[in-house]
Short mmCIF file of C-alpha atoms in Angstrom, two decimals:
data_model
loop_
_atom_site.label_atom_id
_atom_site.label_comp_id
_atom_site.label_asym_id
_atom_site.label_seq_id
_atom_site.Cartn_x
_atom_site.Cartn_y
_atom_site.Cartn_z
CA UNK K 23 -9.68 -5.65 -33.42
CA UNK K 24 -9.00 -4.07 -29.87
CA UNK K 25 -11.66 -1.35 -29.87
CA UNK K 26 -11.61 -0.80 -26.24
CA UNK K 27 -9.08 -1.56 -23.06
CA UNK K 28 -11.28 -2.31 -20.29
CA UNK K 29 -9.96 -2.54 -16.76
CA UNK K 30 -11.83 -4.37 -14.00
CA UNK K 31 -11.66 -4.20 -10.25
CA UNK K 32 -13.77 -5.72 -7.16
CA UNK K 33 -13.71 -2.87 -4.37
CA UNK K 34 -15.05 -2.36 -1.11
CA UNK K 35 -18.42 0.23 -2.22
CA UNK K 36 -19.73 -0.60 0.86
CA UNK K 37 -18.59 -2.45 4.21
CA UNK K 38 -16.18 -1.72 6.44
CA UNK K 39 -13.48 -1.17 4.23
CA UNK K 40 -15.29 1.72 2.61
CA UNK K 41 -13.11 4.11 4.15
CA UNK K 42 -9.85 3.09 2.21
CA UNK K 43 -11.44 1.16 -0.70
CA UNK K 44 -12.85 4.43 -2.07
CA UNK K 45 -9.82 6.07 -2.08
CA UNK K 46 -7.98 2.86 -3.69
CA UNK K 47 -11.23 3.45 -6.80
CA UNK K 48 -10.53 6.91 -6.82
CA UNK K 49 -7.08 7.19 -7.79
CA UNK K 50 -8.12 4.34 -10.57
CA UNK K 51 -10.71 6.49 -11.93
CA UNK K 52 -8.29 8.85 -12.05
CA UNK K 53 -5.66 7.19 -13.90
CA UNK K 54 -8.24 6.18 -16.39
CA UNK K 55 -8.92 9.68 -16.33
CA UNK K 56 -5.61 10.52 -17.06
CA UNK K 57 -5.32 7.75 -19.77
CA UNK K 58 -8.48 8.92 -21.98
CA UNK K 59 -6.85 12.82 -21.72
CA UNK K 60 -4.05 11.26 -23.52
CA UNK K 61 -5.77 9.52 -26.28
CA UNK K 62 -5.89 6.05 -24.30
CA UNK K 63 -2.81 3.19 -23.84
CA UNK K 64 -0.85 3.29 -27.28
CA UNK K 65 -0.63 -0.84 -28.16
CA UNK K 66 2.14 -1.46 -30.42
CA UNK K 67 0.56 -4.49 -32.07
CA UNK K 68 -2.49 -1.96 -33.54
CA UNK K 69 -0.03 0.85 -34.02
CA UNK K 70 -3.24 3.18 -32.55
CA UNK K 71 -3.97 4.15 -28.78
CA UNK K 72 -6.83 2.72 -27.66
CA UNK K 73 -9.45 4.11 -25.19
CA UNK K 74 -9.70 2.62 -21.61
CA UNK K 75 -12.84 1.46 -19.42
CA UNK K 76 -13.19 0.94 -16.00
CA UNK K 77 -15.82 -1.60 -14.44
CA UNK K 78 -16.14 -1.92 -10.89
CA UNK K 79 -18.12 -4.16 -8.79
CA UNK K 80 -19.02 -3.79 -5.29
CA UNK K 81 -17.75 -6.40 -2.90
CA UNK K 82 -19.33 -5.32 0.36
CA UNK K 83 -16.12 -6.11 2.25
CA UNK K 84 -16.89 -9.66 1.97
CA UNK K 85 -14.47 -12.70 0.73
CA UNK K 86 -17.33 -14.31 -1.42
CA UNK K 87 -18.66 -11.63 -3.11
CA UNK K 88 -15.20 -10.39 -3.61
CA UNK K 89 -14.21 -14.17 -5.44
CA UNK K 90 -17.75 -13.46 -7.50
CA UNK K 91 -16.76 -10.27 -8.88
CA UNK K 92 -13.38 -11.07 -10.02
CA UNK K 93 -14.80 -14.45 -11.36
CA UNK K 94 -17.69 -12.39 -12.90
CA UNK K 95 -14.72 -9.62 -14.44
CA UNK K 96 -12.29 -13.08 -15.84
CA UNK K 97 -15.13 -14.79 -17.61
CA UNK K 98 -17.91 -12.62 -18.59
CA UNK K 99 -16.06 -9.20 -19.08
CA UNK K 100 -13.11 -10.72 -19.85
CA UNK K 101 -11.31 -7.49 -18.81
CA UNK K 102 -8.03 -6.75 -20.17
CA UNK K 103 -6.49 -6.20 -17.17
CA UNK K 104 -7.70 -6.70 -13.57
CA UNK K 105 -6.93 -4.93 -10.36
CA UNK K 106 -6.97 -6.46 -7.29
CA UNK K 107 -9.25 -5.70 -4.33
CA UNK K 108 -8.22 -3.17 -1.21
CA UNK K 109 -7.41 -5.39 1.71
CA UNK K 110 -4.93 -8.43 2.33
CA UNK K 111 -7.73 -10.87 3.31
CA UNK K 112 -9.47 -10.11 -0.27
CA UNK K 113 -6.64 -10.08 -1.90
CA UNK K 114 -5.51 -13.19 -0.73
CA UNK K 115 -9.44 -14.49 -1.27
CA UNK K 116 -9.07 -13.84 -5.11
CA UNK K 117 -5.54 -14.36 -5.99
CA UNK K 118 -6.20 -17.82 -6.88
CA UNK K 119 -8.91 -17.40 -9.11
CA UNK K 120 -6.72 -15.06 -11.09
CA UNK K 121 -3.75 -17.55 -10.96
CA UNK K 122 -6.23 -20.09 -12.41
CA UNK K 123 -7.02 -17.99 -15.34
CA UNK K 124 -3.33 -17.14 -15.51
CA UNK K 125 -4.46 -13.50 -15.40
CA UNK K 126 -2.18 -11.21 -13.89
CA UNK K 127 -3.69 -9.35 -10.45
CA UNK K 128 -2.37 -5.97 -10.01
CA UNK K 129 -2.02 -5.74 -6.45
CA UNK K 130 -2.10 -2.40 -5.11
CA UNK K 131 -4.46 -3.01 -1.96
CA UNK K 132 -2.80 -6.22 -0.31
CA UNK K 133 -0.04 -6.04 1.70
CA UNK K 134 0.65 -9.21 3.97
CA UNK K 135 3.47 -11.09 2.66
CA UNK K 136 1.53 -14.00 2.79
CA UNK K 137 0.63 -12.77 -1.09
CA UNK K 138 3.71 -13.52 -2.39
CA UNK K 139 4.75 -16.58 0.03
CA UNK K 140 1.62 -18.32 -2.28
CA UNK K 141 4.39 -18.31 -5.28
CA UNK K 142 1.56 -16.83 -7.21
CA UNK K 143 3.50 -15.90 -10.25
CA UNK K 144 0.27 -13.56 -11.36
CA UNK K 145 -0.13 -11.46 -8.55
CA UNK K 146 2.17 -8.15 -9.27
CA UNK K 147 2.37 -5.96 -5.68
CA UNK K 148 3.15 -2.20 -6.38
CA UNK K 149 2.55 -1.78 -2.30
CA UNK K 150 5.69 -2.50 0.05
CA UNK K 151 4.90 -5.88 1.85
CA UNK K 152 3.56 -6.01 5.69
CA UNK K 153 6.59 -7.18 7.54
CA UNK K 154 8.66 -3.97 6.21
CA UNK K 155 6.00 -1.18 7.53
CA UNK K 156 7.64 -0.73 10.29
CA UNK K 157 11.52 -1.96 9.78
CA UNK K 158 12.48 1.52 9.93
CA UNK K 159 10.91 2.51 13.67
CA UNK K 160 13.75 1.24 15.93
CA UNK K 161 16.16 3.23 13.72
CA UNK K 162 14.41 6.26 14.25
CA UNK K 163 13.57 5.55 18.10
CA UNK K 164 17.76 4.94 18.35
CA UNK K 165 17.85 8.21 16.75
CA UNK K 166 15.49 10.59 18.21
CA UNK K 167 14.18 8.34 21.39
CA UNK K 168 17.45 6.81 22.90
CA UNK K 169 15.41 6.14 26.13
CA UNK K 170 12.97 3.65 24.86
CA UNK K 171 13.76 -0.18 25.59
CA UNK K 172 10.73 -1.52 25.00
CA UNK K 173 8.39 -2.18 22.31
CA UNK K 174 5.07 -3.19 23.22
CA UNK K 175 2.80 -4.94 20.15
CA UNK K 176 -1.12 -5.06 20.27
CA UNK K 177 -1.78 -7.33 17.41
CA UNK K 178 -5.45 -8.93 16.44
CA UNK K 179 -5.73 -12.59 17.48
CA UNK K 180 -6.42 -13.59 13.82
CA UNK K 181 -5.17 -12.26 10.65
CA UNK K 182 -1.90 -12.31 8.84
CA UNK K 183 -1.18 -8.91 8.09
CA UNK K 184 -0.51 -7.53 11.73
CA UNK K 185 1.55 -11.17 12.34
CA UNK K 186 3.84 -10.17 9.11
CA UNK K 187 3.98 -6.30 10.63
CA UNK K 188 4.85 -7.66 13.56
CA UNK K 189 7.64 -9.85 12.78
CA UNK K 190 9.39 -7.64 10.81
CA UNK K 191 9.34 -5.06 13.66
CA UNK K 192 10.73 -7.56 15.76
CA UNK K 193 13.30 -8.34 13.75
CA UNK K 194 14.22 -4.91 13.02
CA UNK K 195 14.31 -4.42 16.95
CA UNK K 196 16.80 -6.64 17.68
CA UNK K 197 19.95 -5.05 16.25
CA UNK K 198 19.11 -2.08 18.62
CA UNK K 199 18.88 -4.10 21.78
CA UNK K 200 15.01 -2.79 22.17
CA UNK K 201 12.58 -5.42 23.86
CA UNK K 202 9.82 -7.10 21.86
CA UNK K 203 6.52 -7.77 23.60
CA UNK K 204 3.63 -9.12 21.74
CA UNK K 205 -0.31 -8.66 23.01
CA UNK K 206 -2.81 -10.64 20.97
CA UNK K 207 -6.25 -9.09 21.67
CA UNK K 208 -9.70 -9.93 20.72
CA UNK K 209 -11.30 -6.92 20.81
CA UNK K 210 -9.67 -2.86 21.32
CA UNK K 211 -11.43 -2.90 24.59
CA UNK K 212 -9.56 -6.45 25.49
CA UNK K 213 -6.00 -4.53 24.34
CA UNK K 214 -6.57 -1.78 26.32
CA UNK K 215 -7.50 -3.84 29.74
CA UNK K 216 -4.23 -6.38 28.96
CA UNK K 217 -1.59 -3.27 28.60
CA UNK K 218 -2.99 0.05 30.35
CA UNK K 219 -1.41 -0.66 34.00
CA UNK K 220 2.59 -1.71 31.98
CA UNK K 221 2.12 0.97 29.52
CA UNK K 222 1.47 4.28 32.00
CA UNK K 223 3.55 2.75 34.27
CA UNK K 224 6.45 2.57 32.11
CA UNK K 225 7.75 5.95 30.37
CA UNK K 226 10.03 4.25 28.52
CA UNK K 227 8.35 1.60 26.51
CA UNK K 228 6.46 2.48 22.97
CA UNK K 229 2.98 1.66 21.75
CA UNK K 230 2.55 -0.28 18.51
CA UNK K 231 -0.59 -0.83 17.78
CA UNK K 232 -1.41 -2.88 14.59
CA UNK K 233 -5.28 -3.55 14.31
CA UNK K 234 -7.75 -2.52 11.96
CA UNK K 235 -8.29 1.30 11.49
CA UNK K 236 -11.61 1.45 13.68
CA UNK K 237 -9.00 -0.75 16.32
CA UNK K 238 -6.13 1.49 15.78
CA UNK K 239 -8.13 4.44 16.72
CA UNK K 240 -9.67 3.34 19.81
CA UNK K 241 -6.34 2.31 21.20
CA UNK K 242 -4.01 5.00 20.13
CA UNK K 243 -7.49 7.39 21.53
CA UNK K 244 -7.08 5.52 24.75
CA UNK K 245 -3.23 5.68 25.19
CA UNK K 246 -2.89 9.55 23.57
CA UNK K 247 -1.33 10.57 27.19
CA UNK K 248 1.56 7.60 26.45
CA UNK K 249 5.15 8.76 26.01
CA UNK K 250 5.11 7.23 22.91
CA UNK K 251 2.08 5.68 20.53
CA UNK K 252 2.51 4.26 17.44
CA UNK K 253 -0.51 3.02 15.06
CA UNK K 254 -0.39 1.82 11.47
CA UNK K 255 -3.59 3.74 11.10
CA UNK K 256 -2.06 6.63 11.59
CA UNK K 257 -0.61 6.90 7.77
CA UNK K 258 -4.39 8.52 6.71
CA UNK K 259 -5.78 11.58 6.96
CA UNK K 260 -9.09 9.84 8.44
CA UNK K 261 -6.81 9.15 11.65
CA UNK K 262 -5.90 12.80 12.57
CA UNK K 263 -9.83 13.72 11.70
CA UNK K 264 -11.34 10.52 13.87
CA UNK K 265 -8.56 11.56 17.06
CA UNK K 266 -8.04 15.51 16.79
CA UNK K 267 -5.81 16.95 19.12
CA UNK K 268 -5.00 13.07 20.71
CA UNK K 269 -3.41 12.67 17.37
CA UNK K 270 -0.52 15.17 18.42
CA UNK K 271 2.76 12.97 18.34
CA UNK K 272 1.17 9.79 16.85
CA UNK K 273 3.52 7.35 14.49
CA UNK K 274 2.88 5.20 11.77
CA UNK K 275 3.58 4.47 8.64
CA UNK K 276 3.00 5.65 5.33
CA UNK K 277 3.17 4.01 1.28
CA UNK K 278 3.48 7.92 0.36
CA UNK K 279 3.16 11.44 1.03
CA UNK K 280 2.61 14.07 -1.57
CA UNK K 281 5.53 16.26 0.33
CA UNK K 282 7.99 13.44 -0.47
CA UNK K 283 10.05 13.70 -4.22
CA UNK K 284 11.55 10.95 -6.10
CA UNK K 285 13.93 11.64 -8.61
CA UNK K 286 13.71 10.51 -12.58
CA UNK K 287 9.99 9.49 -12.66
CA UNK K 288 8.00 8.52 -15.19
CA UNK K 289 4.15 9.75 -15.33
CA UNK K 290 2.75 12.40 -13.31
CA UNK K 291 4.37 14.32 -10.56
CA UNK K 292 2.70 14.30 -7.14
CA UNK K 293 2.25 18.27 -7.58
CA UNK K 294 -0.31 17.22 -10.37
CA UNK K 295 -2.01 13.85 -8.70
CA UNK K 296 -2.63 15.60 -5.42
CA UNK K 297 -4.18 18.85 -7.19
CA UNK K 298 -6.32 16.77 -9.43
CA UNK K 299 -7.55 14.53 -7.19
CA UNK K 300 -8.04 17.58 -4.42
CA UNK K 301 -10.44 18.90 -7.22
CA UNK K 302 -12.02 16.23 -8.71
CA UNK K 303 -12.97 14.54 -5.17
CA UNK K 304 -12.79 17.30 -2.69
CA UNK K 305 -10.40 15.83 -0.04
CA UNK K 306 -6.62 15.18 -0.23
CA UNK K 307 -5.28 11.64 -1.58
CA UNK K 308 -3.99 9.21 1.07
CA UNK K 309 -1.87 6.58 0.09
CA UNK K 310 -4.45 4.20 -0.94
CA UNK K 311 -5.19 6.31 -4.21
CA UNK K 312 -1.76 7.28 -4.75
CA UNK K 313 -0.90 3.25 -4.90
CA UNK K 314 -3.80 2.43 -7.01
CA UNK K 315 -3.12 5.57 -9.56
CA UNK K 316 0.49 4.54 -9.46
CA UNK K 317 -0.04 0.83 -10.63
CA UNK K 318 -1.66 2.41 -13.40
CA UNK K 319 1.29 3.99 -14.50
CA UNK K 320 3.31 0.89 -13.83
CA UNK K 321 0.78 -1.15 -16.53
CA UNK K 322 0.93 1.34 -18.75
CA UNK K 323 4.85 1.64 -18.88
CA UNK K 324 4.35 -2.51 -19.05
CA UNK K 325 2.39 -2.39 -21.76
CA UNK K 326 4.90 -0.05 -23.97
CA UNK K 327 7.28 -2.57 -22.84
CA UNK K 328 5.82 -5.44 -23.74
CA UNK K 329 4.09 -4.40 -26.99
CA UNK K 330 0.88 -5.78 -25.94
CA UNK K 331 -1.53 -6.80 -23.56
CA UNK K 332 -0.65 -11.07 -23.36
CA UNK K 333 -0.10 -10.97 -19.81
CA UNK K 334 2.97 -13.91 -19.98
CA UNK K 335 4.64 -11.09 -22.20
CA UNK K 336 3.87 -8.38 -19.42
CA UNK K 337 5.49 -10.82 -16.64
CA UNK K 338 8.30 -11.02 -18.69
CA UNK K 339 8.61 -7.49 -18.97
CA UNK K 340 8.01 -7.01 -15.31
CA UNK K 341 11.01 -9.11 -14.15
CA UNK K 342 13.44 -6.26 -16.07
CA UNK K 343 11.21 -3.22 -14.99
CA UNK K 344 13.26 -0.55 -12.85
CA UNK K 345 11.51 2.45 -12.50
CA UNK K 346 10.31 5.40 -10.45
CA UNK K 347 6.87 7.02 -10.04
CA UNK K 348 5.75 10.14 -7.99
CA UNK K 349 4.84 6.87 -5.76
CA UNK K 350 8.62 6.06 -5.85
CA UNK K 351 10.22 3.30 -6.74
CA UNK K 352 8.84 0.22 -8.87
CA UNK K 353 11.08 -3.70 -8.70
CA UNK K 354 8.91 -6.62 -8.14
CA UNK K 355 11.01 -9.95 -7.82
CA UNK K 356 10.19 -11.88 -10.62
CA UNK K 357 9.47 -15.24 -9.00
CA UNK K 358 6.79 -14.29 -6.44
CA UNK K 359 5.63 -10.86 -7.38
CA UNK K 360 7.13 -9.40 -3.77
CA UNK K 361 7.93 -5.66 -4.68
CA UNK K 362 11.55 -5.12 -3.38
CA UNK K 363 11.90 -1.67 -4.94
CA UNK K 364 9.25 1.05 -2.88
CA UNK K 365 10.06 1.80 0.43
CA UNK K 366 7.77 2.78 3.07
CA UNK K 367 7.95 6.38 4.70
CA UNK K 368 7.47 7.23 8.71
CA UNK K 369 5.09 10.03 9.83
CA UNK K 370 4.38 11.94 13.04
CA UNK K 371 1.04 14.14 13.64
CA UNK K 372 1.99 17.21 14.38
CA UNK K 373 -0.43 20.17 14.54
CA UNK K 374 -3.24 18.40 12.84
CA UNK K 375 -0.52 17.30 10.23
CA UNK K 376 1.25 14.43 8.95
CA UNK K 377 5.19 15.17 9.06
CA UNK K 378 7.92 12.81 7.37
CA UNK K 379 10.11 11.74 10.09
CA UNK K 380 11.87 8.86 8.36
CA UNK K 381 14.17 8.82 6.33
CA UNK K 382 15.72 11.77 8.69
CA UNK K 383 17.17 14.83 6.93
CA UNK K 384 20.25 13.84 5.15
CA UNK K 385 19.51 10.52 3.90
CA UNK K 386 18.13 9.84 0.31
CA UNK K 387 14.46 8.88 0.02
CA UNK K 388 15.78 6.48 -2.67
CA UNK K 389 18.66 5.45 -0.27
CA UNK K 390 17.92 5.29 2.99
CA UNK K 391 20.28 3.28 5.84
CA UNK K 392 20.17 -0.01 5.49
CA UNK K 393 17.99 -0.43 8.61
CA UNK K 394 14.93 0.30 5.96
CA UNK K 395 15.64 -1.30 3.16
CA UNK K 396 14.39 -4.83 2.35
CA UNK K 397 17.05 -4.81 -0.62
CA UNK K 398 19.23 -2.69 -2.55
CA UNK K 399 17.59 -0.78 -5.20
CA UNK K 400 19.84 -0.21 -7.68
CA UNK K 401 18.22 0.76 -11.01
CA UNK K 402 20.52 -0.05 -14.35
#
């Protein structure tokens, strides 16, 4: 007999993924939280709820250690249900381990699309994929920057996730007649010597950077006095806190913002997850926890669906699963795992703030213009 549901995850403790990794654990303790206030995750095939356990191992930001604690959570915890690591490159590191043990991954931390091009038909993505975190800028720039012509990409050398970013910018560019220029760099210092002289010379070209978060900063820092700077980074509090006032009119993109309201949800509103975790941590929840906290409630809903825990049942389930959360919305495509159903948000510091910019007032959260949408999400 099930006396206990225990849920395992490898996360960055330590490393340099610290920063985002903590808030990914966070809003997992918090769901667990959440769970145990409520009795624990009612499994039809006991007819009782049971109580829920987390176990998390430190991965130090490293691949190997990462593929040892997930290994380590399969075999000799034999968790109940695993969560994947925060980062693409870990993700990526320990999806086939989990595919091996035909364990489902609950990727919440992971976004290069290179995750789902694997065909691993255990790794579940609640996160939007890479190539669609930007999709939605040259809509807005048409919009609200008519002038700009030019879009000029500072990507790492190595890496998938800024390539996937990238090319879905690009792509997304095209349709608006805006010019795509890519920079590879090795280092922020080697971005900022290839691009300062065409970037202040030109007032009507735009800054994407699309590095790391300690690269992000010390380019978008750099270029501040641009006409236009946008940084992935910039989607986290830690951003406007690491660049103060140079943050003023920075882009990026966000998973979610607690200011944002989807209708029809099921779990939580973001009223409740953003006061919570306010108190229980003592800073505000970036999108990290609120992606982490909402693949909890996806599992959960899973769970009720499928009657069980036997994770071929829950894929089965998953391929029919149309829902909201105060994350928004929830479709994975049932082949590869690629979630087709959340949609990523645009923000703009703005007085030490994050501001929605995109969708622009008028248009749907849930139904934006087609310009940033990687599907129709039409829920039955």
């Amino acid at each position: 007999m099930i006396e206990k549901l225990t849920v395992g995850m490898s996360i960055s403790l330590s490393g340099r993924l610290r920063l985002q990794a903590e808030q990914a654990l966070r809003g997992v303790k918090l769901w667990v939280d959440y769970v145990t206030q409520r009795g624990g995750i009612y499994l039809n095939e006991r007819a009782r709820h049971v109580p829920v356990e987390l176990v998390a191992y430190d991965d130090k930001s490293e691949v190997e250690q990462a593929k040892k604690n997930v290994a380590r959570l399969i075999k000799e915890d034999r968790v109940d249900l695993l969560f994947g690591p925060y980062s693409s490159h870990l993700t990526l590191a320990v999806a086939p381990i989990a595919e091996t043990h035909r364990k489902i991954l609950w990727n919440h931390g992971g976004a290069t699309d290179t995750i789902c091009r694997q065909a691993s038909r255990h790794v579940v993505s609640v996160l939007s994929p890479a190539s669609s975190y930007l999709r939605a800028l040259p809509a807005y720039l048409a919009a609200r920057e008519p002038a700009s012509r030019r879009l000029v990409c500072l990507t790492p050398s190595s890496g998938s996730f800024a390539a996937h970013v990238a090319r879905g910018l690009m792509e997304a560019a095209e349709p608006f007649g805006l010019a795509f220029v890519r920079i590879p760099f090795d280092s922020p210092a080697d971005a900022i010597a290839r691009c300062e002289e065409l970037i202040l010379s030109a007032d009507a070209d735009v800054l994407v950077a699309i590095g790391s978060f300690a690269d992000d900063v010390k380019i978008a820092k750099h270029f501040s006095g641009a006409k236009q700077v946008v940084a992935v980074a910039a989607g986290v509090h830690a951003f406007g806190q690491a660049l103060g006032k140079k943050a003023e009119g920075i882009v990026g993109p966000s998973q979610w913002e607690p200011g944002v309201r989807y209708p029809n949800i099921i779990g939580p509103g973001a009223e409740w997850f953003s006061a919570v975790f306010q108190r229980e941590f003592g800073v505000s929840p970036d999108y990290p926890a609120a992606q982490a906290f909402a693949a909890g409630v996806v599992i959960e809903e899973t769970i009720r669906r499928a009657g069980g825990l036997d994770d071929e049942r829950l894929l089965e389930a998953l391929g029919e699963l149309y829902i909201r959360t105060f994350y928004g919305a929830f479709h994975v495509d049932r082949e590869t795992g690629r979630q087709t159903g959340h949609e990523v948000l645009l923000v703009r510091w703005e007085k030490g703030k994050k501001v929605v910019i995109w969708p622009l007032r008028g248009y749907s959260v849930s139904r934006p213009p087609v310009q940033n949408r990687s599907r129709q999400f039409d829920p039955p």
